[in-house]
């Protein structure tokens, strides 16, 4: 019989630990998950449902009681738009409320600093365009927030390019669902205008069908009560979504988020994220939407790599390479400076030697004039100065100041003495 391994004695098979459970079951934020992690909402899914009903119920009544009369009098396109446009708005509403807005991954608590100092709360971060912004340390994710990220207290998540927490959608609006949020807001604004126009047209049709009496207008309205009620609701809703649309158009053009506008209030030139009118619009409507940082149906061990960590590592490597290049440049400049200093010292030393030789030569070449022994003294000085030929001796004697002896007779020299 095979002996039982010692390590297996008394050991029961372990149950599924939290590390083996799907991420949505161990999620630390306030988000809600449905359909085994296939669908997520914010912490207020009832708000999302309420907004869905506010749009869908009036739209259904509008298409059932108003659109058929107008379509029969004009074109079937009125019915097509009346059905398709509310569906477009509702699809963008659902896409906004059930999407990951751009949640940033949480990391393990960092080790204490080597010198025991407290980690700074804020630090400067350089953007790809060369401008510098301030980023904040986030205790929830145990890291500095990515540029333009912010912590949403309602969702209890750090959200990339945080715009605001929308109570109508029931979740946070961030980088990954801002575009669909705009489509919903702009779409409902246009829908309100369309509904008001079609309802007014139905009332006009009822008015034209009535005989010309004093109560003609009231009778026309009473013939289309649904059109009147829906038109009033659309008119009230229009002012809310129209103002919201105008505000977000301004944010798109200036490349700001709602949070940045209320916190910083960048001007056009001060905004470090500004890419110009075309670039700002392209970033919102045409730039690829990044994938979610999570696979909620997989355990933590099978999650995609943390791209924020990869970006930080790439930036750190870039900083190290830059520091190495700066250090090498400083050393090269120092070596060049040392070489120039050494060369200057050598030239100064050589110049000093040449100056000493010249001074010595001058002293030898310009002694005091000795009239009594001019000829012999001149010859001796010439020989001492290095003269070898007769002509060099004659030149040296003439420069020494001896003039008269060569033209005077011995008698004259004696008399002169």
XYZ file of N, CA and C in Angstrom, residues 221-409:
567
model
N -57.909 72.156 -29.628
C -57.080 71.637 -28.533
C -57.766 70.462 -27.857
N -59.093 70.573 -27.690
C -59.810 69.474 -27.060
C -59.840 68.227 -27.932
N -59.676 68.413 -29.253
C -59.617 67.256 -30.149
C -58.247 66.559 -30.100
N -57.222 67.246 -29.570
C -55.866 66.661 -29.498
C -55.288 66.883 -28.107
N -55.882 66.302 -27.074
C -55.375 66.520 -25.705
C -53.991 65.928 -25.486
N -53.719 64.780 -26.114
C -52.395 64.174 -25.941
C -51.312 65.069 -26.520
N -51.601 65.682 -27.656
C -50.612 66.581 -28.270
C -50.315 67.758 -27.367
N -51.357 68.313 -26.730
C -51.144 69.456 -25.840
C -50.298 69.069 -24.631
N -50.653 67.956 -23.989
C -49.920 67.547 -22.778
C -48.465 67.214 -23.107
N -48.258 66.452 -24.165
C -46.895 66.053 -24.529
C -46.076 67.259 -24.968
N -46.699 68.205 -25.648
C -45.988 69.419 -26.057
C -45.539 70.218 -24.846
N -46.397 70.308 -23.820
C -46.017 71.038 -22.600
C -44.857 70.329 -21.903
N -44.943 69.003 -21.778
C -43.835 68.254 -21.160
C -42.542 68.420 -21.946
N -42.620 68.370 -23.266
C -41.425 68.527 -24.095
C -40.854 69.934 -23.972
N -41.738 70.920 -23.844
C -41.279 72.308 -23.695
C -40.530 72.482 -22.383
N -41.064 71.917 -21.313
C -40.376 72.014 -20.019
C -39.042 71.264 -20.040
N -39.056 70.065 -20.622
C -37.808 69.305 -20.699
C -36.775 69.939 -21.601
N -37.268 70.660 -22.623
C -36.343 71.274 -23.583
C -35.404 72.257 -22.906
N -35.927 73.093 -22.001
C -35.068 74.107 -21.392
C -33.958 73.488 -20.564
N -34.269 72.383 -19.907
C -33.227 71.722 -19.105
C -32.133 71.137 -19.997
N -32.514 70.320 -20.982
C -31.507 69.658 -21.820
C -30.846 70.648 -22.776
N -31.554 71.732 -23.147
C -30.946 72.723 -24.042
C -29.825 73.472 -23.336
N -30.078 73.881 -22.089
C -29.020 74.556 -21.321
C -27.846 73.614 -21.084
N -28.168 72.358 -20.762
C -27.106 71.368 -20.546
C -26.315 71.138 -21.826
N -26.997 71.101 -22.955
C -26.307 70.917 -24.245
C -25.394 72.095 -24.548
N -25.893 73.302 -24.319
C -25.064 74.479 -24.567
C -23.817 74.503 -23.702
N -23.980 74.130 -22.437
C -22.825 74.100 -21.526
C -21.791 73.081 -21.986
N -22.237 71.901 -22.407
C -21.288 70.875 -22.828
C -20.683 71.187 -24.196
N -21.385 71.924 -25.034
C -20.777 72.384 -26.286
C -19.591 73.299 -25.971
N -19.775 74.172 -24.995
C -18.672 75.037 -24.560
C -17.511 74.213 -24.014
N -17.816 73.186 -23.211
C -16.755 72.340 -22.658
C -16.020 71.584 -23.765
N -16.753 71.132 -24.780
C -16.114 70.400 -25.885
C -15.153 71.313 -26.637
N -15.611 72.518 -26.953
C -14.796 73.444 -27.740
C -13.530 73.829 -26.984
N -13.626 73.996 -25.667
C -12.474 74.408 -24.858
C -11.710 73.232 -24.257
N -12.175 71.992 -24.501
C -11.531 70.788 -23.980
C -11.403 70.846 -22.455
N -12.548 70.986 -21.803
C -12.619 70.942 -20.348
C -13.662 69.917 -19.924
N -13.530 69.459 -18.705
C -14.592 68.658 -18.094
C -15.410 69.571 -17.180
N -16.561 69.077 -16.772
C -17.387 69.863 -15.850
C -16.629 70.146 -14.560
N -15.934 69.137 -14.059
C -15.177 69.300 -12.815
C -14.059 70.331 -12.991
N -13.334 70.265 -14.093
C -12.254 71.222 -14.340
C -12.796 72.630 -14.501
N -13.950 72.767 -15.135
C -14.518 74.094 -15.342
C -14.901 74.740 -14.020
N -15.491 73.988 -13.107
C -15.879 74.549 -11.816
C -14.672 74.715 -10.890
N -13.680 73.840 -11.006
C -12.525 73.921 -10.107
C -11.485 74.902 -10.596
N -11.127 74.822 -11.872
C -10.020 75.617 -12.409
C -10.486 76.794 -13.261
N -11.523 76.602 -14.060
C -11.998 77.673 -14.929
C -10.937 78.143 -15.904
N -10.338 77.192 -16.656
C -9.272 77.552 -17.581
C -9.768 78.532 -18.647
N -8.911 79.477 -19.005
C -9.155 80.270 -20.202
C -8.632 79.496 -21.405
N -8.872 80.026 -22.591
C -8.480 79.318 -23.813
C -6.975 79.087 -23.854
N -6.190 80.096 -23.471
C -4.729 79.982 -23.546
C -4.155 79.244 -22.349
N -4.798 79.352 -21.205
C -4.258 78.714 -20.003
C -4.487 77.211 -19.986
N -5.515 76.734 -20.685
C -5.890 75.322 -20.604
C -4.764 74.440 -21.149
N -4.148 73.595 -20.313
C -3.055 72.734 -20.808
C -3.536 71.613 -21.712
N -4.847 71.338 -21.737
C -5.389 70.252 -22.556
C -5.912 70.738 -23.904
N -5.867 72.031 -24.129
C -6.433 72.604 -25.351
C -5.640 72.161 -26.574
N -6.339 71.625 -27.584
C -5.720 71.179 -28.829
C -6.241 71.955 -30.035
N -6.898 73.059 -29.797
C -7.527 73.786 -30.875
C -8.943 73.279 -31.117
N -9.734 74.054 -31.868
C -11.137 73.716 -32.070
C -11.298 72.329 -32.692
N -10.584 72.069 -33.778
C -10.724 70.785 -34.472
C -10.216 69.647 -33.593
N -9.055 69.837 -32.966
C -8.490 68.788 -32.114
C -9.367 68.473 -30.918
N -9.973 69.490 -30.321
C -10.853 69.258 -29.174
C -12.100 68.471 -29.573
N -12.706 68.848 -30.707
C -13.895 68.121 -31.164
C -13.540 66.687 -31.578
N -12.376 66.522 -32.193
C -11.950 65.184 -32.603
C -11.758 64.287 -31.382
N -11.175 64.805 -30.328
C -10.932 64.002 -29.127
C -12.234 63.487 -28.523
N -13.297 64.286 -28.574
C -14.565 63.895 -27.955
C -15.357 62.942 -28.837
N -15.433 63.246 -30.137
C -16.357 62.514 -31.003
C -15.702 61.433 -31.861
N -14.407 61.534 -32.114
C -13.775 60.627 -33.080
C -12.631 59.799 -32.514
N -12.024 60.214 -31.424
C -10.892 59.459 -30.872
C -11.373 58.097 -30.367
N -10.556 57.051 -30.506
C -10.969 55.720 -30.022
C -11.217 55.734 -28.516
N -12.270 55.055 -28.110
C -12.582 54.929 -26.684
C -11.725 53.807 -26.101
N -10.930 54.070 -25.088
C -10.064 53.016 -24.531
C -10.871 51.876 -23.927
N -10.297 50.698 -23.978
C -10.958 49.526 -23.394
C -10.983 49.644 -21.870
N -11.881 48.906 -21.259
C -11.962 48.898 -19.798
C -10.699 48.282 -19.211
N -10.328 48.759 -18.049
C -9.171 48.215 -17.347
C -9.481 46.889 -16.671
N -10.728 46.433 -16.730
C -11.148 45.248 -15.994
C -11.878 44.262 -16.896
N -11.789 42.999 -16.496
C -12.659 41.956 -17.025
C -13.430 41.438 -15.817
N -14.625 41.966 -15.622
C -15.355 41.737 -14.377
C -15.743 40.286 -14.163
N -15.777 39.481 -15.210
C -16.190 38.091 -15.070
C -15.010 37.157 -14.771
N -13.805 37.707 -14.738
C -12.609 36.925 -14.448
C -12.102 37.241 -13.044
N -11.381 36.310 -12.430
C -10.805 36.577 -11.101
C -9.680 37.608 -11.203
N -9.268 38.168 -10.077
C -8.209 39.181 -10.095
C -6.914 38.711 -10.736
N -6.622 37.417 -10.635
C -5.363 36.920 -11.202
C -5.358 36.928 -12.728
N -6.514 37.056 -13.357
C -6.598 37.028 -14.814
C -6.990 38.380 -15.405
N -6.785 39.409 -14.647
C -7.135 40.740 -15.126
C -6.095 41.250 -16.132
N -6.499 42.122 -17.042
C -5.528 42.697 -17.997
C -4.437 43.458 -17.256
N -3.280 43.613 -17.864
C -2.210 44.390 -17.216
C -2.680 45.812 -16.927
N -2.201 46.326 -15.820
C -2.562 47.694 -15.431
C -1.807 48.664 -16.329
N -2.515 49.249 -17.287
C -1.830 50.136 -18.236
C -1.338 51.414 -17.576
N -1.962 51.806 -16.457
C -1.463 52.981 -15.745
C -0.069 52.714 -15.175
N 0.120 51.484 -14.678
C 1.452 51.111 -14.179
C 2.447 51.085 -15.328
N 2.024 50.546 -16.475
C 2.912 50.507 -17.636
C 3.290 51.912 -18.084
N 2.324 52.820 -18.052
C 2.608 54.208 -18.440
C 3.577 54.837 -17.454
N 3.357 54.597 -16.158
C 4.263 55.151 -15.151
C 5.671 54.585 -15.305
N 5.763 53.275 -15.570
C 7.088 52.684 -15.771
C 7.772 53.273 -16.999
N 7.007 53.474 -18.069
C 7.590 54.072 -19.270
C 8.072 55.497 -18.982
N 7.268 56.261 -18.214
C 7.682 57.620 -17.856
C 8.919 57.603 -16.975
N 8.967 56.635 -16.049
C 10.134 56.540 -15.170
C 11.382 56.190 -15.962
N 11.243 55.253 -16.912
C 12.379 54.918 -17.764
C 12.814 56.114 -18.591
N 11.840 56.875 -19.059
C 12.168 58.076 -19.839
C 12.895 59.098 -18.983
N 12.424 59.258 -17.733
C 13.096 60.188 -16.828
C 14.524 59.732 -16.537
N 14.703 58.413 -16.315
C 16.045 57.905 -16.046
C 16.960 58.119 -17.250
N 16.435 57.843 -18.451
C 17.235 58.059 -19.656
C 17.589 59.529 -19.805
N 16.643 60.402 -19.482
C 16.904 61.834 -19.579
C 17.960 62.262 -18.568
N 17.856 61.707 -17.334
C 18.869 62.046 -16.322
C 20.238 61.529 -16.732
N 20.273 60.307 -17.301
C 21.573 59.788 -17.758
C 22.150 60.664 -18.858
N 21.312 61.098 -19.779
C 21.787 61.962 -20.862
C 22.278 63.295 -20.308
N 21.538 63.859 -19.334
C 21.971 65.123 -18.736
C 23.281 64.944 -17.982
N 23.428 63.790 -17.256
C 24.664 63.536 -16.529
C 25.840 63.385 -17.492
N 25.612 62.656 -18.589
C 26.676 62.491 -19.582
C 27.043 63.827 -20.207
N 26.040 64.672 -20.442
C 26.311 65.983 -21.018
C 27.113 66.846 -20.060
N 26.733 66.793 -18.751
C 27.492 67.561 -17.757
C 28.928 67.071 -17.669
N 29.104 65.746 -17.679
C 30.465 65.217 -17.617
C 31.275 65.602 -18.849
N 30.633 65.565 -20.018
C 31.336 65.964 -21.234
C 31.729 67.437 -21.175
N 30.814 68.279 -20.676
C 31.132 69.702 -20.549
C 32.249 69.913 -19.549
N 32.227 69.123 -18.443
C 33.273 69.258 -17.438
C 34.616 68.843 -18.004
N 34.640 67.726 -18.753
C 35.897 67.292 -19.369
C 36.409 68.327 -20.356
N 35.495 68.880 -21.174
C 35.914 69.909 -22.130
C 36.438 71.135 -21.402
N 35.771 71.502 -20.281
C 36.225 72.659 -19.509
C 37.594 72.386 -18.887
N 37.788 71.156 -18.362
C 39.093 70.809 -17.786
C 40.184 70.841 -18.852
N 39.870 70.332 -20.032
C 40.854 70.362 -21.119
C 41.205 71.791 -21.496
N 40.184 72.665 -21.594
C 40.464 74.070 -21.932
C 41.271 74.738 -20.837
N 40.955 74.420 -19.561
C 41.705 75.021 -18.463
C 43.157 74.546 -18.482
N 43.339 73.228 -18.692
C 44.693 72.698 -18.737
C 45.487 73.294 -19.895
N 44.814 73.428 -21.049
C 45.486 74.009 -22.208
C 45.847 75.466 -21.953
N 44.929 76.195 -21.292
C 45.208 77.598 -20.984
C 46.375 77.717 -20.018
N 46.407 76.803 -19.021
C 47.523 76.839 -18.073
C 48.837 76.545 -18.777
N 48.811 75.540 -19.685
C 50.033 75.229 -20.428
C 50.463 76.395 -21.289
N 49.512 77.053 -21.945
C 49.856 78.203 -22.778
C 50.390 79.343 -21.929
N 49.785 79.545 -20.745
C 50.269 80.606 -19.860
C 51.677 80.295 -19.369
N 51.915 79.015 -19.044
C 53.259 78.636 -18.594
C 54.282 78.817 -19.707
N 53.886 78.418 -20.928
C 54.788 78.591 -22.070
C 55.037 80.067 -22.343
N 53.964 80.872 -22.234
C 54.138 82.304 -22.445
C 55.032 82.897 -21.375
N 54.904 82.400 -20.133
C 55.767 82.895 -19.065
C 57.236 82.565 -19.328
N 57.469 81.345 -19.827
C 58.853 80.995 -20.151
C 59.405 81.864 -21.267
N 58.556 82.077 -22.304
C 59.030 82.923 -23.407
C 59.268 84.348 -22.936
N 58.398 84.835 -22.044
C 58.597 86.187 -21.514
C 59.884 86.292 -20.716
N 60.189 85.252 -19.922
C 61.431 85.282 -19.136
C 62.647 85.266 -20.046
N 62.590 84.458 -21.119
C 63.715 84.424 -22.063
C 63.895 85.757 -22.760
N 62.765 86.378 -23.124
C 62.861 87.682 -23.799
C 63.426 88.720 -22.863
N 62.953 88.693 -21.595
C 63.468 89.662 -20.626
C 64.969 89.477 -20.408
N 65.391 88.213 -20.322
C 66.810 87.948 -20.143
C 67.598 88.428 -21.356
N 67.010 88.182 -22.557
C 67.692 88.630 -23.770
C 67.778 90.142 -23.837
N 66.713 90.832 -23.380
C 66.729 92.290 -23.381
C 67.785 92.826 -22.432
N 67.878 92.146 -21.271
C 68.898 92.608 -20.315
C 70.306 92.444 -20.896
N 70.451 91.326 -21.617
C 71.777 91.102 -22.218
C 72.030 92.040 -23.391
N 70.986 92.359 -24.106
C 71.171 93.161 -25.325
C 71.231 94.638 -25.024
N 70.791 95.133 -23.853
C 70.753 96.561 -23.577
C 71.459 96.858 -22.255
N 72.837 96.695 -22.204
C 73.568 97.099 -20.988
C 73.842 98.601 -21.011
N 74.401 99.110 -19.920
C 74.771 100.537 -19.858
C 75.903 100.814 -20.842
N 75.857 101.977 -21.524
C 76.862 102.348 -22.550
C 78.159 102.716 -21.866
N 79.210 102.064 -22.275
C 80.536 102.304 -21.695
C 81.406 102.968 -22.754
N 81.549 104.314 -22.680
C 82.315 105.040 -23.682
C 83.802 104.734 -23.622
N 84.269 104.425 -22.419
C 85.713 104.210 -22.299
C 86.133 102.940 -22.973
N 85.360 101.953 -22.946
C 85.728 100.673 -23.562
C 84.683 100.240 -24.530
N 84.183 101.232 -25.334
C 83.045 100.960 -26.203
C 83.300 99.862 -27.175
N 84.429 99.907 -27.870
C 84.675 98.926 -28.917
C 84.809 97.534 -28.353
N 85.693 97.380 -27.361
C 85.914 96.054 -26.784
C 84.684 95.559 -26.055
N 84.016 96.526 -25.327
C 82.793 96.115 -24.614
C 81.722 95.648 -25.570
N 81.601 96.357 -26.718
C 80.595 95.955 -27.699
C 80.871 94.594 -28.269
N 82.155 94.325 -28.529
C 82.518 93.022 -29.077
C 82.225 91.922 -28.066
N 82.568 92.178 -26.769
C 82.333 91.166 -25.759
C 80.828 90.893 -25.586
N 80.023 91.988 -25.612
C 78.573 91.803 -25.463
C 77.991 91.049 -26.650
N 78.515 91.301 -27.848
C 78.030 90.595 -29.037
C 78.332 89.118 -28.945
N 79.594 88.803 -28.485
C 79.935 87.396 -28.340
C 79.095 86.737 -27.255
N 78.831 87.498 -26.154
C 78.002 86.937 -25.080
C 76.561 86.745 -25.534
N 76.095 87.613 -26.450
C 74.717 87.494 -26.938
C 74.531 86.412 -27.973
N 75.580 85.723 -28.374
C 75.418 84.616 -29.320
C 75.808 84.973 -30.731
N 76.444 86.138 -30.958
C 76.862 86.502 -32.321
C 78.074 85.680 -32.707
N 78.100 85.241 -33.944
C 79.198 84.393 -34.430
C 79.907 85.005 -35.624
N 79.191 85.646 -36.518
C 79.837 86.200 -37.719
C 80.293 87.621 -37.456
N 81.136 88.118 -38.337
C 81.685 89.464 -38.201
C 80.598 90.509 -38.358
N 79.682 90.274 -39.260
C 78.600 91.239 -39.474
C 77.719 91.344 -38.226
N 77.418 90.226 -37.562
C 76.606 90.259 -36.340
C 77.322 91.018 -35.246
N 78.669 90.876 -35.170
C 79.434 91.602 -34.154
C 79.384 93.085 -34.435
N 79.507 93.471 -35.743
C 79.449 94.892 -36.092
C 78.092 95.503 -35.723
N 77.006 94.763 -35.996
C 75.658 95.270 -35.676
C 75.504 95.451 -34.173
N 75.976 94.507 -33.405
C 75.861 94.582 -31.951
C 76.667 95.745 -31.411
N 77.840 95.981 -31.966
C 78.686 97.092 -31.510
C 78.009 98.415 -31.818
N 77.412 98.538 -33.028
C 76.722 99.788 -33.388
C 75.516 100.039 -32.498
N 74.755 98.988 -32.184
C 73.564 99.153 -31.328
C 73.944 99.478 -29.897
N 75.165 99.134 -29.474
C 75.575 99.406 -28.092
C 75.846 100.884 -27.857
N 75.854 101.702 -28.933
C 76.053 103.133 -28.752
C 77.473 103.607 -28.973
N 78.369 102.734 -29.343
C 79.756 103.127 -29.591
C 79.860 103.624 -31.027
N 80.256 104.937 -31.203
C 80.246 105.534 -32.523
C 81.615 106.110 -32.960
N 82.234 106.785 -32.051
C 83.352 107.637 -32.511
C 84.680 106.979 -32.717
N 85.023 105.938 -32.105
C 86.363 105.397 -32.115
C 86.799 104.920 -33.471
N 85.794 104.413 -34.293
C 86.240 103.829 -35.546
C 86.642 104.886 -36.579
N 86.189 106.181 -36.366
C 86.541 107.241 -37.333
C 87.625 108.181 -36.798
N 88.085 107.962 -35.613
C 89.067 108.860 -35.020
C 90.456 108.222 -35.021
N 91.494 109.065 -35.150
C 92.891 108.598 -35.179
C 93.341 108.340 -33.757
